[in-house]
JSON list of C-alpha atoms in Angstrom, two decimals:
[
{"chain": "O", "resi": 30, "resn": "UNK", "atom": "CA", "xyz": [0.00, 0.00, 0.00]},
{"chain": "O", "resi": 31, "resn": "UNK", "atom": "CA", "xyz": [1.67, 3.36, -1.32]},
{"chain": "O", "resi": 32, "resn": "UNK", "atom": "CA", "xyz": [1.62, 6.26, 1.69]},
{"chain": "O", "resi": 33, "resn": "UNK", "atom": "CA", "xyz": [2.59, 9.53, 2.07]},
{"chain": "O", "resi": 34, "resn": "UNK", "atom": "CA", "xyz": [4.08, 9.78, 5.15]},
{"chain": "O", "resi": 35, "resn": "UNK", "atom": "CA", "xyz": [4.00, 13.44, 6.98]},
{"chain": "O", "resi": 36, "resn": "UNK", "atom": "CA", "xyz": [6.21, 13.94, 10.07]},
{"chain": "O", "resi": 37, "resn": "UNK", "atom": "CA", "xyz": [3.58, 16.84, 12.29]},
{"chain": "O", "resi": 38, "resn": "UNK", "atom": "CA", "xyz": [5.10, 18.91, 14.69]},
{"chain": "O", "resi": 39, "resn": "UNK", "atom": "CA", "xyz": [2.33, 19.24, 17.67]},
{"chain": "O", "resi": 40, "resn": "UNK", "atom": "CA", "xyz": [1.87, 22.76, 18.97]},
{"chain": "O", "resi": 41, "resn": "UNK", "atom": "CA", "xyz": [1.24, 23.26, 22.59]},
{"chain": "O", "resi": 42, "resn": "UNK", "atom": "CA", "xyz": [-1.96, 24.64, 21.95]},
{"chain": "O", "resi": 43, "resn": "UNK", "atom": "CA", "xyz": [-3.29, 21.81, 20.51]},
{"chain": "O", "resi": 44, "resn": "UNK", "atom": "CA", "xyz": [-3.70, 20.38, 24.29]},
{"chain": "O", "resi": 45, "resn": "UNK", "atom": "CA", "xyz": [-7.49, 20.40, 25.74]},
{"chain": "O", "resi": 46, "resn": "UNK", "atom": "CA", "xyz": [-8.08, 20.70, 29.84]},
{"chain": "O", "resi": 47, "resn": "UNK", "atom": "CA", "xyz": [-7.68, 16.99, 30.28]},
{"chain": "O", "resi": 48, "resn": "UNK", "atom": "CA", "xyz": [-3.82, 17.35, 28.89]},
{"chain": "O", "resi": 49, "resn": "UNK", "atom": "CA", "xyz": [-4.01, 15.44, 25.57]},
{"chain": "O", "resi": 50, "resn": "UNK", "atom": "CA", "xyz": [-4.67, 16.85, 22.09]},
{"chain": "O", "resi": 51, "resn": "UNK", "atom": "CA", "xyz": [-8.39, 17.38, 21.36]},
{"chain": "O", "resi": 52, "resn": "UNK", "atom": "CA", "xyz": [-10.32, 15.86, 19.15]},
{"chain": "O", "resi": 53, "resn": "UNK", "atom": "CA", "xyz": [-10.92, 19.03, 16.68]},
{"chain": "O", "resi": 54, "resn": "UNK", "atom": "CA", "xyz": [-6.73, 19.09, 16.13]},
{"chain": "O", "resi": 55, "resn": "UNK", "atom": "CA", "xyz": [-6.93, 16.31, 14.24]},
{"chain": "O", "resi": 56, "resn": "UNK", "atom": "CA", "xyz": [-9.05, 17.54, 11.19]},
{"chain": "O", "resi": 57, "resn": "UNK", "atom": "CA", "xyz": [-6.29, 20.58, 11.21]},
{"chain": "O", "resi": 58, "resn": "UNK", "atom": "CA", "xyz": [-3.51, 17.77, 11.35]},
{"chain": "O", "resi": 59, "resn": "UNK", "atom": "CA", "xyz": [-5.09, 15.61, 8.61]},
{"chain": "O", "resi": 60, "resn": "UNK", "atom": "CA", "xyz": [-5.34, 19.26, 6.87]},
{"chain": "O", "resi": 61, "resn": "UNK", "atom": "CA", "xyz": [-2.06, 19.50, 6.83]},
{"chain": "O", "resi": 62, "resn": "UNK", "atom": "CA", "xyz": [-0.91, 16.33, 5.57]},
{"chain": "O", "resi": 63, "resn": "UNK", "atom": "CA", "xyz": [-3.42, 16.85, 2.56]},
{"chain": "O", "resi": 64, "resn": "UNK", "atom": "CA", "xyz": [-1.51, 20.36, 2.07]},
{"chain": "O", "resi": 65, "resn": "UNK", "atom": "CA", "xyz": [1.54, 19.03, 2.08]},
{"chain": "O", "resi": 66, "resn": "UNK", "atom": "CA", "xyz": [0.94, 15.94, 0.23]},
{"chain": "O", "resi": 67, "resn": "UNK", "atom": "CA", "xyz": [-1.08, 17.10, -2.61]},
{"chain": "O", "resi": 68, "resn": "UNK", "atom": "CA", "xyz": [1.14, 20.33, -3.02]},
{"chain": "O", "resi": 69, "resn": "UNK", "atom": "CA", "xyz": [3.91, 17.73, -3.86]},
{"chain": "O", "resi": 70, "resn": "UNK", "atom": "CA", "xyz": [2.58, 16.18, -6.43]},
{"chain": "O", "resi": 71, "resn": "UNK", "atom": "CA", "xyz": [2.18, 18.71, -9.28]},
{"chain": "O", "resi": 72, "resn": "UNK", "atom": "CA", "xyz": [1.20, 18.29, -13.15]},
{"chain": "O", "resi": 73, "resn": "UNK", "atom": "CA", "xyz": [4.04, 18.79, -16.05]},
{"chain": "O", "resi": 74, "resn": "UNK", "atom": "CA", "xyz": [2.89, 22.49, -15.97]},
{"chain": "O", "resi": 75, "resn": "UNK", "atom": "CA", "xyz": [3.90, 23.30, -12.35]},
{"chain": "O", "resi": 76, "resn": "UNK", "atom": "CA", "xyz": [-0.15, 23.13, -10.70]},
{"chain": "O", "resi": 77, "resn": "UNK", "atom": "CA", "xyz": [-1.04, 21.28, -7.98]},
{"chain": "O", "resi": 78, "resn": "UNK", "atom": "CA", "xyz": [-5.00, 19.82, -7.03]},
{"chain": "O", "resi": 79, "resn": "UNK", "atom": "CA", "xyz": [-4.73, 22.40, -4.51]},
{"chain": "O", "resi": 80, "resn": "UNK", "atom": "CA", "xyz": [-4.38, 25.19, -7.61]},
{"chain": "O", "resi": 81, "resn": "UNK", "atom": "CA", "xyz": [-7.83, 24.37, -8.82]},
{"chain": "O", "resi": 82, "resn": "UNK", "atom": "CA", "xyz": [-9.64, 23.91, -5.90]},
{"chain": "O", "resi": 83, "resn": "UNK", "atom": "CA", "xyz": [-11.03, 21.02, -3.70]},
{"chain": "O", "resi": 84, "resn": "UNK", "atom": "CA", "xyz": [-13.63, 21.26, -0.92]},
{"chain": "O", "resi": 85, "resn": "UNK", "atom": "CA", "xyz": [-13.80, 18.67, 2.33]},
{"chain": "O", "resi": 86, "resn": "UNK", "atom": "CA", "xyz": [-17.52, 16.54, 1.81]},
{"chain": "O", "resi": 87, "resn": "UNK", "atom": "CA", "xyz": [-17.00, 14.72, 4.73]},
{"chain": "O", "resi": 88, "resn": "UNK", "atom": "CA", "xyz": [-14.81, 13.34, 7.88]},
{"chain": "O", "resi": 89, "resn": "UNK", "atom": "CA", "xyz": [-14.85, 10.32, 9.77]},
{"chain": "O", "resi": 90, "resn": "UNK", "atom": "CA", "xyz": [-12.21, 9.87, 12.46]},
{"chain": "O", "resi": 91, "resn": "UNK", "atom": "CA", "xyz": [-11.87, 7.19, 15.27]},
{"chain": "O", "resi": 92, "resn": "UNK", "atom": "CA", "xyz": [-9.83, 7.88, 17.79]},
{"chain": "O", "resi": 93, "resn": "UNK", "atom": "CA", "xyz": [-7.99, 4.50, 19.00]},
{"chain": "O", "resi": 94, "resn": "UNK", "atom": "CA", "xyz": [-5.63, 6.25, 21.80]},
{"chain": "O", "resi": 95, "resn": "UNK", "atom": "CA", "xyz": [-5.15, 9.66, 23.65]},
{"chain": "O", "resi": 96, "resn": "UNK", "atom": "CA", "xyz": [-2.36, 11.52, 22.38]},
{"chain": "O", "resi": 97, "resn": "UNK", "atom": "CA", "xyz": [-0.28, 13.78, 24.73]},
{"chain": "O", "resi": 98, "resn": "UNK", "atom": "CA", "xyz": [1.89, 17.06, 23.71]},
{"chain": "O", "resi": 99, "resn": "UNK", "atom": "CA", "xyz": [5.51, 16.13, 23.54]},
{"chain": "O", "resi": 100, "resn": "UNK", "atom": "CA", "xyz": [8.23, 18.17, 21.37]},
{"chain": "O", "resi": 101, "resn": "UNK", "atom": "CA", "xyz": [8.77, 14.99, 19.21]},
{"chain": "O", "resi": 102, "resn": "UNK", "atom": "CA", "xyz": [6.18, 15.06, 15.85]},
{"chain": "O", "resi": 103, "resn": "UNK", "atom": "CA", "xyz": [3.51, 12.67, 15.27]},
{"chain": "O", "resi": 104, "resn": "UNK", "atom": "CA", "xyz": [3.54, 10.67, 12.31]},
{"chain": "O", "resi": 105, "resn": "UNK", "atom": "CA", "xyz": [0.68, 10.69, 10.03]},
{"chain": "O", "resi": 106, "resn": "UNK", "atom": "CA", "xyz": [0.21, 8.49, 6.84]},
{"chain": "O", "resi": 107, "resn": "UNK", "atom": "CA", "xyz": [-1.92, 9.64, 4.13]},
{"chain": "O", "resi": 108, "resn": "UNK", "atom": "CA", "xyz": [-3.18, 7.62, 1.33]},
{"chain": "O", "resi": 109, "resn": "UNK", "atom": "CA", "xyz": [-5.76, 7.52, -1.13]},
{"chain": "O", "resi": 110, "resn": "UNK", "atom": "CA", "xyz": [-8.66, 5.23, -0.76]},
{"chain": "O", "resi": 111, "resn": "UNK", "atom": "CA", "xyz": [-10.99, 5.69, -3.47]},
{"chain": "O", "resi": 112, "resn": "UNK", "atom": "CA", "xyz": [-11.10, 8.09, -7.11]},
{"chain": "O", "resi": 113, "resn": "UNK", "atom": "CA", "xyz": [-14.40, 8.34, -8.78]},
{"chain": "O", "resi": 114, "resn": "UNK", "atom": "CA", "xyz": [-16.05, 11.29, -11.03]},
{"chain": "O", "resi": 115, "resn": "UNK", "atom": "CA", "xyz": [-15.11, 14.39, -8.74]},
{"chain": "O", "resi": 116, "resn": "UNK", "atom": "CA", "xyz": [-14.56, 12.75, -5.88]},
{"chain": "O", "resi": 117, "resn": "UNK", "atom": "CA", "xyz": [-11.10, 12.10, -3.64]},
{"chain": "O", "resi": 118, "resn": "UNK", "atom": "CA", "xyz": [-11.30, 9.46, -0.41]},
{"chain": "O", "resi": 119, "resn": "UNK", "atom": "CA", "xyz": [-8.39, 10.13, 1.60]},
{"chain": "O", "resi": 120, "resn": "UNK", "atom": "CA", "xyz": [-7.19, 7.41, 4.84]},
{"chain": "O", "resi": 121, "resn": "UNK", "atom": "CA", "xyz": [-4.77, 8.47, 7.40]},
{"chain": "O", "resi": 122, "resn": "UNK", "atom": "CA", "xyz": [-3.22, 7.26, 9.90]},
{"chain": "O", "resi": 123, "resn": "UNK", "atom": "CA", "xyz": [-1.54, 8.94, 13.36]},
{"chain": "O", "resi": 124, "resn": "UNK", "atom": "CA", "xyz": [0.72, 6.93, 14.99]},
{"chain": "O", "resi": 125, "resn": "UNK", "atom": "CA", "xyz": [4.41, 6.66, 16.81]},
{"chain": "O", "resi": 126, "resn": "UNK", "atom": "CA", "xyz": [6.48, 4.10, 15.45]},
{"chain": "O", "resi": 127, "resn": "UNK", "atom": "CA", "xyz": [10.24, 3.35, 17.28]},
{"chain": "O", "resi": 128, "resn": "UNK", "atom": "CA", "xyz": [12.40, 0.34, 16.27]},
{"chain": "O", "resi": 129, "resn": "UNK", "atom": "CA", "xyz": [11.91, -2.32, 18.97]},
{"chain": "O", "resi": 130, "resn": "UNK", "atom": "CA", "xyz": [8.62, -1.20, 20.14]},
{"chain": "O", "resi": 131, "resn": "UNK", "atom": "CA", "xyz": [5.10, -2.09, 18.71]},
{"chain": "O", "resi": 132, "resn": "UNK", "atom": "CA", "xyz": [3.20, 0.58, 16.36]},
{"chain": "O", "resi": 133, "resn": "UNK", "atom": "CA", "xyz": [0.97, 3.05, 18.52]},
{"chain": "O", "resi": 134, "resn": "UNK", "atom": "CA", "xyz": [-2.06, 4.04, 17.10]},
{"chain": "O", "resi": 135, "resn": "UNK", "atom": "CA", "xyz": [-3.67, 7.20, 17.75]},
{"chain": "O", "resi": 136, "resn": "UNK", "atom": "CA", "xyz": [-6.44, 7.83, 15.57]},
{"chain": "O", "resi": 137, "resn": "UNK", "atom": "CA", "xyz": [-7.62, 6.61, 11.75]},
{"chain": "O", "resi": 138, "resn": "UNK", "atom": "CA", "xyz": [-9.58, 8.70, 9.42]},
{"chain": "O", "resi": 139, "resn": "UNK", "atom": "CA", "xyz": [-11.06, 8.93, 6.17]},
{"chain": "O", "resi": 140, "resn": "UNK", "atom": "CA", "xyz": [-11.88, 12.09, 4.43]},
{"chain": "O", "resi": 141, "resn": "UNK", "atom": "CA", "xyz": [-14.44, 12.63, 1.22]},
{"chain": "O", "resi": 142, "resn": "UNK", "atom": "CA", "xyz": [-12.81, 15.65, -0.99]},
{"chain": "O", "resi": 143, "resn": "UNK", "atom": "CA", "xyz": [-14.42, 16.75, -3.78]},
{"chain": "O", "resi": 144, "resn": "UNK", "atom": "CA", "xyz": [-12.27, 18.70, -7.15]},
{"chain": "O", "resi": 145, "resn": "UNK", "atom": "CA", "xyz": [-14.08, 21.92, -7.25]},
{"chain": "O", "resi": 146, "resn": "UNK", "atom": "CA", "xyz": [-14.37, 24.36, -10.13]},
{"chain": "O", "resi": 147, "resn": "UNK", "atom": "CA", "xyz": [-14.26, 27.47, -8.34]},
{"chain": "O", "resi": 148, "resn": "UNK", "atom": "CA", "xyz": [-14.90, 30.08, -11.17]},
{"chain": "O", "resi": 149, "resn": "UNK", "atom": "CA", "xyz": [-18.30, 28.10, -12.01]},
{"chain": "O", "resi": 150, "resn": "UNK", "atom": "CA", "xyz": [-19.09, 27.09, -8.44]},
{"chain": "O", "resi": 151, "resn": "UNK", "atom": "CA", "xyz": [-19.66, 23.58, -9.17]},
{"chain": "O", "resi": 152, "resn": "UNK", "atom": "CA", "xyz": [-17.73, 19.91, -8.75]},
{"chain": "O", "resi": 153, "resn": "UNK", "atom": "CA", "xyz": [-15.78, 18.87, -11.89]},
{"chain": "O", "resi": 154, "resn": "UNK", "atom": "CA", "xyz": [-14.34, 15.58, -12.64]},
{"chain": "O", "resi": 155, "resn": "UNK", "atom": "CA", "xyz": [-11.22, 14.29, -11.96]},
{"chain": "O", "resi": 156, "resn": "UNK", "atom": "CA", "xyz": [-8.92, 15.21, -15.05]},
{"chain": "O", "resi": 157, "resn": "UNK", "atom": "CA", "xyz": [-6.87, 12.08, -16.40]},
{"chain": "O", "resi": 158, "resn": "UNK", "atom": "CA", "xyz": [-3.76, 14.11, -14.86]},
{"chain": "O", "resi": 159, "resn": "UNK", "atom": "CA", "xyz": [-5.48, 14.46, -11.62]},
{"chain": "O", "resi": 160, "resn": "UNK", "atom": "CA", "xyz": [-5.99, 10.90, -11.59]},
{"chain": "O", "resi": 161, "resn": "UNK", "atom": "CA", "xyz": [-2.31, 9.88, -12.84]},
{"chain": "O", "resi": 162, "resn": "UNK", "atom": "CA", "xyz": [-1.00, 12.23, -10.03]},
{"chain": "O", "resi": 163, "resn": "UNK", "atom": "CA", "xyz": [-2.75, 10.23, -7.20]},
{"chain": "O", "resi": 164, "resn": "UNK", "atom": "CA", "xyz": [-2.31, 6.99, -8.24]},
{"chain": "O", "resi": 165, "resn": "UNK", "atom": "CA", "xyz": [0.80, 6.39, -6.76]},
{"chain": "O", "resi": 166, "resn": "UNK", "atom": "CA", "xyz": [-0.82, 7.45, -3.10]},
{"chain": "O", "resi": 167, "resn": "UNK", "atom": "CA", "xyz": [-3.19, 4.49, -3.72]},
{"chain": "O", "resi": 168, "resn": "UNK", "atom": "CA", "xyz": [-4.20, 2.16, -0.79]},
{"chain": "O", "resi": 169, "resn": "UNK", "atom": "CA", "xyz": [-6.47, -0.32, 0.86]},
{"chain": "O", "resi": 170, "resn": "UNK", "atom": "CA", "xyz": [-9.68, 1.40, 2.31]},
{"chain": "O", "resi": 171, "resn": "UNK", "atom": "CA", "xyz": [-9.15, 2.52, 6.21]},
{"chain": "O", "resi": 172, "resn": "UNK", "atom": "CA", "xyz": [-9.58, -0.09, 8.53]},
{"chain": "O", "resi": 173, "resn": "UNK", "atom": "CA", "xyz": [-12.31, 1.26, 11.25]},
{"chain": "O", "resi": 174, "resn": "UNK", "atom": "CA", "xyz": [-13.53, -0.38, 14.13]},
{"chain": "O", "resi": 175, "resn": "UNK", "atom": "CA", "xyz": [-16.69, 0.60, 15.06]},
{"chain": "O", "resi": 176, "resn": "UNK", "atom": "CA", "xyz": [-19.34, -0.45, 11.90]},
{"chain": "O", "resi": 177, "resn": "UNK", "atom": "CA", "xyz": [-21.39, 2.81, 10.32]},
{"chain": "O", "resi": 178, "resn": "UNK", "atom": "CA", "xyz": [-25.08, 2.23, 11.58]},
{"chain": "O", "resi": 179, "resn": "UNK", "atom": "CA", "xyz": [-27.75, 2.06, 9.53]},
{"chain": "O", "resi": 180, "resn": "UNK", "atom": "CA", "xyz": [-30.69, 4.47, 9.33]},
{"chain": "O", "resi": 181, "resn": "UNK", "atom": "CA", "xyz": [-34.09, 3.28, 9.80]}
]
């Protein structure tokens, strides 16, 4: 499975009252990564997806572990789950990973983007360049515990 892997620097204010990082500072860390990552990978004329415009559809995040403020960054894979019409679904992953010790898992998340034609106002397919540029961040859908519920 191909990831981008983005090394986040925690800020102290991303603490809550109870002393670990709240819940809302991990949409701004999976932010980020989806910055950083999709400003890497531009077309042969120099743009990037983030030129042209995308818009955020949807989050879901479960959080597996607390995660405390320490100077060290958090590690946070990013990886494309699914490409269809206008739409991007993005996994990530937070974690700490140290040679010896088993993976901890923070949180895992999977974001619905949408390419967005911001002079018209309206979604607009993925361009056969848009698609060649993420297919080397593709992966296996994210792996969540807790089962979506159906509506009655």
């Amino acid at each position: 499975m191909a990831h981008y892997r983005c090394d986040y620097p925690m800020r102290w204010s991303d603490m809550d009252a109870y002393g670990h990082v709240n819940n809302v500072q991990y949409l701004r860390f999976f932010e980020d990564a989806r910055i950083e990552a999709f400003g890497g990978r531009r077309s042969a004329g120099g743009s990037s997806l983030l030129d042209t415009g995308i818009l955020v559809v949807a989050h879901r995040i479960e959080y597996r572990k607390p995660l405390t403020w320490r100077p060290e960054p958090v590690h946070i894979d990013l990886w494309i789950t699914r490409l269809a019409g206008a739409q991007i679904d993005v996994g990530y992953e937070v974690y700490d990973e140290h040679e010896g010790e088993p993976r901890v898992v923070y949180a895992v998340a999977e974001s619905t983007l949408v390419v967005y034609d911001l002079t018209n106002e309206r979604p607009r397919r993925l361009a056969p360049e848009d698609v060649e540029r993420l297919d080397a961040l593709r992966g296996e859908p994210v792996r969540f515990r807790q089962r979506s519920r159906a509506t009655a």
